[in-house]
Coordinates of C-alpha atoms and ligand atoms in Angstrom, one line a residue:
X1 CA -40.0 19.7 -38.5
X2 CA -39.3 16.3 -37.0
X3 CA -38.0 14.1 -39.8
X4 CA -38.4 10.8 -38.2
X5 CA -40.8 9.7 -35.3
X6 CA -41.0 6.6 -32.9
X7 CA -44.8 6.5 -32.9
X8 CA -46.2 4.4 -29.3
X9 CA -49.8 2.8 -29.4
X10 CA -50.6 1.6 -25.9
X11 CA -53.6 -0.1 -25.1
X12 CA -56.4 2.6 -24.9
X13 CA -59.7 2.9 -26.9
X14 CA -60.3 6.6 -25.6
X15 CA -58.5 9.2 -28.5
X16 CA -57.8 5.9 -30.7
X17 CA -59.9 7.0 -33.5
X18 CA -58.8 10.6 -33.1
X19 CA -55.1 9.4 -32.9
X20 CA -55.9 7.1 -36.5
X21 CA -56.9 10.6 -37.9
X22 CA -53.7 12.6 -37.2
X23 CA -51.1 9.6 -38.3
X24 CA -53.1 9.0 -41.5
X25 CA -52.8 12.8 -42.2
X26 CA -48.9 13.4 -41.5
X27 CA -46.9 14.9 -44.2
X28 CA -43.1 14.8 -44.4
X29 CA -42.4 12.6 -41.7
X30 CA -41.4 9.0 -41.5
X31 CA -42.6 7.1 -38.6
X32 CA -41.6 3.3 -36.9
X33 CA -44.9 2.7 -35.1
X34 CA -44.9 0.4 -32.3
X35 CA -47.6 -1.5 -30.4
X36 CA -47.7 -2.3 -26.5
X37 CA -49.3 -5.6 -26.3
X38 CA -52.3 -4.4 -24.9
X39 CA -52.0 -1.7 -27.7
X40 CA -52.3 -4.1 -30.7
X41 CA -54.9 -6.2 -28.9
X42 CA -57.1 -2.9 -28.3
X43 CA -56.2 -1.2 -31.8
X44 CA -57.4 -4.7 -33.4
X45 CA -60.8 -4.7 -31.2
X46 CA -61.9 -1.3 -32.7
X47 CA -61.2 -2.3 -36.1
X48 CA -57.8 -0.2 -36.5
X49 CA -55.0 -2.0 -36.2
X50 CA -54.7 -2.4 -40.2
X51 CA -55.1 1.4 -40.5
X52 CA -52.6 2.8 -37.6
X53 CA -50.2 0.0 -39.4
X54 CA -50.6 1.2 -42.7
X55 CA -49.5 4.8 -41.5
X56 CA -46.3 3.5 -40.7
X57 CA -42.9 3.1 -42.8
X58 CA -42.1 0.5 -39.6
X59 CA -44.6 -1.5 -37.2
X60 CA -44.1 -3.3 -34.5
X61 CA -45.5 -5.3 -31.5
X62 CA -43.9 -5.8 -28.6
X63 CA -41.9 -9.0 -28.4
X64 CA -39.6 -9.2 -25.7
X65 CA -39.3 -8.2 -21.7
X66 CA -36.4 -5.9 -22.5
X67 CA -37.6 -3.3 -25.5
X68 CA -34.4 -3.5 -27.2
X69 CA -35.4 -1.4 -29.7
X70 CA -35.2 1.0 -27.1
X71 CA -31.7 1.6 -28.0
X72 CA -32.4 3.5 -31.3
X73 CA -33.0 6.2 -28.9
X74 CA -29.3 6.6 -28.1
X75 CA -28.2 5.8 -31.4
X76 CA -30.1 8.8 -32.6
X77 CA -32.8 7.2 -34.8
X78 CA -35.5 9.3 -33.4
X79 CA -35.9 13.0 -33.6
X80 CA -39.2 12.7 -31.1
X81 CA -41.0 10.2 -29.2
X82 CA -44.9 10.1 -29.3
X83 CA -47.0 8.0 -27.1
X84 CA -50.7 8.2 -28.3
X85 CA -53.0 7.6 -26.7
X86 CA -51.2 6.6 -23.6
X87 CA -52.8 4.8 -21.1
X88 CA -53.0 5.4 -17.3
X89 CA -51.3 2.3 -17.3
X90 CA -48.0 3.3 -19.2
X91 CA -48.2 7.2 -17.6
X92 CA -48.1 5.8 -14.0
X93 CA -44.9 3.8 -14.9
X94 CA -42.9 6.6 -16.7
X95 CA -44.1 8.9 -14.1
X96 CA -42.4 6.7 -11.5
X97 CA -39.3 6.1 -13.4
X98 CA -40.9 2.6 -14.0
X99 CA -39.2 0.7 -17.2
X100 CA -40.8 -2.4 -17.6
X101 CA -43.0 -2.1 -20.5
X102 CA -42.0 -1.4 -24.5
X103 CA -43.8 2.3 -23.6
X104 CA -42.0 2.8 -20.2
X105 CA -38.5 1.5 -21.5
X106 CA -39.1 3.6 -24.7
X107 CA -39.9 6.9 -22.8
X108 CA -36.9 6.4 -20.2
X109 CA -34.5 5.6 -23.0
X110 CA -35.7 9.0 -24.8
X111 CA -34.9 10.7 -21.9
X112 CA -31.6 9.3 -21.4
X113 CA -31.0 10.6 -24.9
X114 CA -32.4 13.8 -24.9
X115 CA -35.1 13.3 -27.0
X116 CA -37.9 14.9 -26.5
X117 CA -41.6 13.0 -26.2
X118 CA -44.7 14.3 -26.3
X119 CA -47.5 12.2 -24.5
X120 CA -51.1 12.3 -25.0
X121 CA -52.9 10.6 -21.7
X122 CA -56.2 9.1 -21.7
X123 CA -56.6 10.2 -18.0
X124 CA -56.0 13.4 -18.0
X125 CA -59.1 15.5 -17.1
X126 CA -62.0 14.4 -14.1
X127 CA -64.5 13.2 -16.7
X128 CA -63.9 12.1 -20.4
X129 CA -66.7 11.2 -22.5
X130 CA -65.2 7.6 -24.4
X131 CA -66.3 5.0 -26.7
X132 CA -66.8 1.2 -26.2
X133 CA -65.6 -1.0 -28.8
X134 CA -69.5 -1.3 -30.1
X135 CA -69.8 2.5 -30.5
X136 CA -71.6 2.7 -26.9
X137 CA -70.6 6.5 -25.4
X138 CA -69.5 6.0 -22.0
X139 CA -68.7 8.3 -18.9
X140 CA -64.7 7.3 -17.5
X141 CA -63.7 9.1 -14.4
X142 CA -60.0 9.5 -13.9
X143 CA -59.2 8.6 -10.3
X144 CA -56.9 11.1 -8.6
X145 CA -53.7 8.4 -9.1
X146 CA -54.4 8.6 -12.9
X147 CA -54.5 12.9 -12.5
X148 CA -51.7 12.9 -10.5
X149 CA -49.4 10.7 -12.7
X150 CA -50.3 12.7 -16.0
X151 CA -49.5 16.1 -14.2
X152 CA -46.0 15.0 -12.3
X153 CA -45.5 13.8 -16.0
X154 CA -46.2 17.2 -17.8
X155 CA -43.3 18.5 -15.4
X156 CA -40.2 16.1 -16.5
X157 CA -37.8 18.4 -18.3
X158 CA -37.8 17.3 -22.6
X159 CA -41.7 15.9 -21.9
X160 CA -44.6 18.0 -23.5
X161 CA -48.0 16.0 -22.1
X162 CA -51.1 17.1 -25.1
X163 CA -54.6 17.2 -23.3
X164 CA -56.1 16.4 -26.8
X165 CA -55.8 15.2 -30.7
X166 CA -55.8 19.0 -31.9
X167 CA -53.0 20.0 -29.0
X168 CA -51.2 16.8 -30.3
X169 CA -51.4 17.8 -34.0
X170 CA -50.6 21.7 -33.4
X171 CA -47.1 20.4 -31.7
X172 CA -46.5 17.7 -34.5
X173 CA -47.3 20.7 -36.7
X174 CA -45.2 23.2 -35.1
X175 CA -42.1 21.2 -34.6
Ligands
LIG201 C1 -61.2 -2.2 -25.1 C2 -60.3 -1.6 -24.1 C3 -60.1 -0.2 -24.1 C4 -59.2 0.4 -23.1 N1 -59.1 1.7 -23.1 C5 -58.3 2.3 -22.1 C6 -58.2 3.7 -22.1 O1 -58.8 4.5 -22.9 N2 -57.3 4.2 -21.1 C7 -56.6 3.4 -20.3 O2 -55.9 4.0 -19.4 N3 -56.7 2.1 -20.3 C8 -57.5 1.5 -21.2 N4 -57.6 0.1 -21.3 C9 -56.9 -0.7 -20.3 C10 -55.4 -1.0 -20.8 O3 -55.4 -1.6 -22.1 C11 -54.6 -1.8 -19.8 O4 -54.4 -1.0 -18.6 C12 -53.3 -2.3 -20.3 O5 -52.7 -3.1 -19.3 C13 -52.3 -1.1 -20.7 O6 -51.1 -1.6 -21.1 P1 -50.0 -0.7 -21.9 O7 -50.0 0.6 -21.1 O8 -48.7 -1.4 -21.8 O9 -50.5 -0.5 -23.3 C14 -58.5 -0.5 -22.2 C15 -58.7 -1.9 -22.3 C16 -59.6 -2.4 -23.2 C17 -59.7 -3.9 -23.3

Protein backbone atom coordinates (compact mmCIF):
# COMPACT_ATOMS: atom_id res chain seq x y z
CA UNK A 1 0.00 0.00 0.00
CA UNK A 2 1.41 3.38 -1.01
CA UNK A 3 1.43 5.49 2.10
CA UNK A 4 1.88 8.84 0.60
CA UNK A 5 0.87 9.96 -3.05
CA UNK A 6 1.86 13.14 -5.26
CA UNK A 7 -1.63 13.37 -6.88
CA UNK A 8 -1.31 15.49 -10.65
CA UNK A 9 -4.55 17.22 -12.06
CA UNK A 10 -3.81 18.49 -15.55
CA UNK A 11 -6.16 20.28 -17.53
CA UNK A 12 -8.71 17.63 -18.91
CA UNK A 13 -12.49 17.44 -18.52
CA UNK A 14 -12.61 13.78 -19.96
CA UNK A 15 -12.27 11.11 -16.64
CA UNK A 16 -12.49 14.36 -14.36
CA UNK A 17 -15.58 13.28 -12.67
CA UNK A 18 -14.49 9.64 -12.63
CA UNK A 19 -11.08 10.79 -11.22
CA UNK A 20 -13.22 13.10 -8.22
CA UNK A 21 -14.79 9.53 -7.43
CA UNK A 22 -11.69 7.46 -6.79
CA UNK A 23 -9.67 10.34 -4.67
CA UNK A 24 -12.84 11.02 -2.56
CA UNK A 25 -12.95 7.26 -1.92
CA UNK A 26 -9.08 6.47 -0.91
CA UNK A 27 -8.51 4.97 2.33
CA UNK A 28 -5.05 4.88 4.11
CA UNK A 29 -3.34 7.06 2.01
CA UNK A 30 -2.22 10.68 2.35
CA UNK A 31 -2.09 12.62 -0.75
CA UNK A 32 -0.28 16.36 -1.85
CA UNK A 33 -2.56 17.11 -4.89
CA UNK A 34 -1.31 19.42 -7.34
CA UNK A 35 -2.94 21.45 -10.14
CA UNK A 36 -1.35 22.24 -13.69
CA UNK A 37 -2.63 25.58 -14.50
CA UNK A 38 -4.74 24.53 -17.04
CA UNK A 39 -5.71 21.77 -14.46
CA UNK A 40 -7.22 24.21 -11.86
CA UNK A 41 -8.80 26.31 -14.48
CA UNK A 42 -10.62 23.09 -16.00
CA UNK A 43 -11.35 21.34 -12.50
CA UNK A 44 -13.00 24.88 -11.46
CA UNK A 45 -15.12 25.05 -14.89
CA UNK A 46 -16.82 21.69 -14.10
CA UNK A 47 -17.64 22.62 -10.71
CA UNK A 48 -14.75 20.43 -8.93
CA UNK A 49 -12.00 22.12 -7.96
CA UNK A 50 -13.40 22.51 -4.25
CA UNK A 51 -13.99 18.68 -4.14
CA UNK A 52 -10.60 17.27 -5.78
CA UNK A 53 -9.11 19.95 -3.08
CA UNK A 54 -10.90 18.70 -0.31
CA UNK A 55 -9.47 15.14 -0.98
CA UNK A 56 -6.14 16.37 -0.34
CA UNK A 57 -3.90 16.61 2.96
CA UNK A 58 -1.86 19.17 0.43
CA UNK A 59 -3.03 21.32 -2.75
CA UNK A 60 -1.38 23.06 -4.92
CA UNK A 61 -1.38 25.19 -8.17
CA UNK A 62 1.35 25.65 -10.11
CA UNK A 63 3.28 28.75 -9.45
CA UNK A 64 6.52 28.89 -10.91
CA UNK A 65 8.41 27.88 -14.45
CA UNK A 66 10.68 25.56 -12.51
CA UNK A 67 8.28 22.97 -10.40
CA UNK A 68 10.46 23.08 -7.49
CA UNK A 69 8.51 20.95 -5.66
CA UNK A 70 9.61 18.60 -7.98
CA UNK A 71 12.48 17.82 -5.71
CA UNK A 72 10.37 15.99 -3.07
CA UNK A 73 10.80 13.26 -5.53
CA UNK A 74 14.47 12.77 -4.71
CA UNK A 75 14.04 13.54 -1.22
CA UNK A 76 11.82 10.62 -1.04
CA UNK A 77 8.48 12.23 -0.13
CA UNK A 78 6.55 10.20 -2.61
CA UNK A 79 5.99 6.51 -2.60
CA UNK A 80 4.10 7.01 -6.29
CA UNK A 81 3.29 9.49 -8.69
CA UNK A 82 -0.28 9.77 -10.21
CA UNK A 83 -1.21 11.97 -13.07
CA UNK A 84 -5.05 11.81 -13.57
CA UNK A 85 -6.46 12.51 -15.98
CA UNK A 86 -3.48 13.44 -17.98
CA UNK A 87 -3.91 15.37 -20.90
CA UNK A 88 -2.42 14.78 -24.47
CA UNK A 89 -0.81 17.84 -23.69
CA UNK A 90 1.34 16.72 -20.57
CA UNK A 91 1.72 12.87 -22.20
CA UNK A 92 3.31 14.24 -25.36
CA UNK A 93 5.98 16.13 -23.21
CA UNK A 94 6.91 13.28 -20.75
CA UNK A 95 6.87 11.02 -23.72
CA UNK A 96 9.57 13.14 -25.29
CA UNK A 97 11.60 13.71 -22.27
CA UNK A 98 10.01 17.23 -22.32
CA UNK A 99 10.24 19.07 -18.65
CA UNK A 100 8.64 22.19 -18.88
CA UNK A 101 5.46 21.94 -17.24
CA UNK A 102 4.65 21.20 -13.21
CA UNK A 103 3.32 17.52 -14.84
CA UNK A 104 6.37 17.01 -17.10
CA UNK A 105 9.03 18.21 -14.51
CA UNK A 106 7.12 16.09 -11.87
CA UNK A 107 7.04 12.82 -13.98
CA UNK A 108 10.92 13.29 -15.03
CA UNK A 109 11.89 13.94 -11.56
CA UNK A 110 10.00 10.62 -10.40
CA UNK A 111 11.92 8.85 -12.75
CA UNK A 112 15.13 10.14 -11.80
CA UNK A 113 14.12 8.83 -8.42
CA UNK A 114 12.80 5.68 -9.04
CA UNK A 115 9.54 6.30 -8.29
CA UNK A 116 7.10 4.79 -9.91
CA UNK A 117 3.97 6.80 -11.76
CA UNK A 118 1.02 5.53 -12.93
CA UNK A 119 -0.68 7.80 -15.68
CA UNK A 120 -4.19 7.82 -16.81
CA UNK A 121 -4.39 9.59 -20.50
CA UNK A 122 -7.38 11.17 -21.84
CA UNK A 123 -6.19 10.11 -25.42
CA UNK A 124 -5.68 6.90 -25.17
CA UNK A 125 -8.18 4.92 -27.34
CA UNK A 126 -9.54 6.11 -31.31
CA UNK A 127 -12.85 7.39 -29.92
CA UNK A 128 -13.80 8.35 -26.32
CA UNK A 129 -17.18 9.41 -25.60
CA UNK A 130 -16.58 12.92 -23.19
CA UNK A 131 -18.48 15.52 -21.48
CA UNK A 132 -18.58 19.35 -22.08
CA UNK A 133 -18.62 21.49 -19.15
CA UNK A 134 -22.69 21.95 -19.61
CA UNK A 135 -23.20 18.14 -19.47
CA UNK A 136 -23.32 17.97 -23.44
CA UNK A 137 -21.83 14.15 -24.48
CA UNK A 138 -19.45 14.65 -27.14
CA UNK A 139 -17.43 12.34 -29.58
CA UNK A 140 -13.23 13.22 -29.20
CA UNK A 141 -11.07 11.39 -31.66
CA UNK A 142 -7.45 10.93 -30.56
CA UNK A 143 -5.22 11.85 -33.40
CA UNK A 144 -2.52 9.25 -34.11
CA UNK A 145 0.24 11.80 -32.21
CA UNK A 146 -2.01 11.62 -29.14
CA UNK A 147 -2.06 7.36 -29.57
CA UNK A 148 1.36 7.28 -30.23
CA UNK A 149 2.59 9.39 -27.20
CA UNK A 150 0.36 7.38 -24.59
CA UNK A 151 1.75 4.01 -25.98
CA UNK A 152 5.70 5.00 -26.20
CA UNK A 153 4.66 6.14 -22.67
CA UNK A 154 3.17 2.81 -21.37
CA UNK A 155 6.83 1.42 -22.34
CA UNK A 156 9.19 3.65 -19.96
CA UNK A 157 10.56 1.32 -17.37
CA UNK A 158 8.82 2.40 -13.45
CA UNK A 159 5.57 3.91 -15.74
CA UNK A 160 2.24 1.92 -15.48
CA UNK A 161 -0.19 3.97 -18.21
CA UNK A 162 -4.30 2.98 -16.79
CA UNK A 163 -6.73 3.00 -19.83
CA UNK A 164 -9.57 3.80 -17.30
CA UNK A 165 -10.87 5.01 -13.61
CA UNK A 166 -11.45 1.13 -12.61
CA UNK A 167 -7.77 0.14 -14.09
CA UNK A 168 -6.60 3.25 -12.11
CA UNK A 169 -8.30 2.20 -8.87
CA UNK A 170 -7.49 -1.65 -9.13
CA UNK A 171 -3.58 -0.50 -9.14
CA UNK A 172 -4.13 2.19 -6.31
CA UNK A 173 -5.81 -0.77 -4.72
CA UNK A 174 -3.38 -3.37 -5.33
CA UNK A 175 -0.25 -1.47 -4.41
C1 LIG B 1 -13.04 22.53 -20.65
C2 LIG B 1 -11.77 21.92 -21.17
C3 LIG B 1 -11.62 20.54 -21.18
C4 LIG B 1 -10.45 19.97 -21.69
N1 LIG B 1 -10.34 18.59 -21.70
C5 LIG B 1 -9.24 18.01 -22.22
C6 LIG B 1 -9.12 16.58 -22.23
O1 LIG B 1 -10.02 15.83 -21.79
N2 LIG B 1 -7.97 16.04 -22.74
C7 LIG B 1 -6.94 16.82 -23.24
O2 LIG B 1 -5.93 16.27 -23.68
N3 LIG B 1 -7.03 18.19 -23.21
C8 LIG B 1 -8.13 18.80 -22.71
N4 LIG B 1 -8.22 20.17 -22.67
C9 LIG B 1 -7.08 20.99 -23.20
C10 LIG B 1 -5.95 21.17 -22.13
O3 LIG B 1 -6.47 21.81 -20.97
C11 LIG B 1 -4.80 21.99 -22.73
O4 LIG B 1 -4.15 21.20 -23.72
C12 LIG B 1 -3.77 22.45 -21.69
O5 LIG B 1 -2.78 23.23 -22.33
C13 LIG B 1 -3.12 21.27 -20.99
O6 LIG B 1 -2.15 21.73 -20.04
P1 LIG B 1 -1.55 20.72 -18.96
O7 LIG B 1 -1.20 19.46 -19.68
O8 LIG B 1 -0.32 21.42 -18.43
O9 LIG B 1 -2.55 20.55 -17.87
C14 LIG B 1 -9.39 20.78 -22.17
C15 LIG B 1 -9.55 22.17 -22.15
C16 LIG B 1 -10.72 22.71 -21.67
C17 LIG B 1 -10.86 24.23 -21.66
Amino acid sequence: MFEKICWVVTGAGHFLGETAGILASLRGVRVDMYFTRAGAEVAAKYGLFKNLEACAEHAFRENDYSAGSAIYFAGGRYDALVIAPATANTVAKCALGVADSLASNFFAQAGKSEVPAIILPTDAKTEIESATISGRKIKVRPRPVDLQRTEELSRFPGVTVVYSPEELRGVLDSA
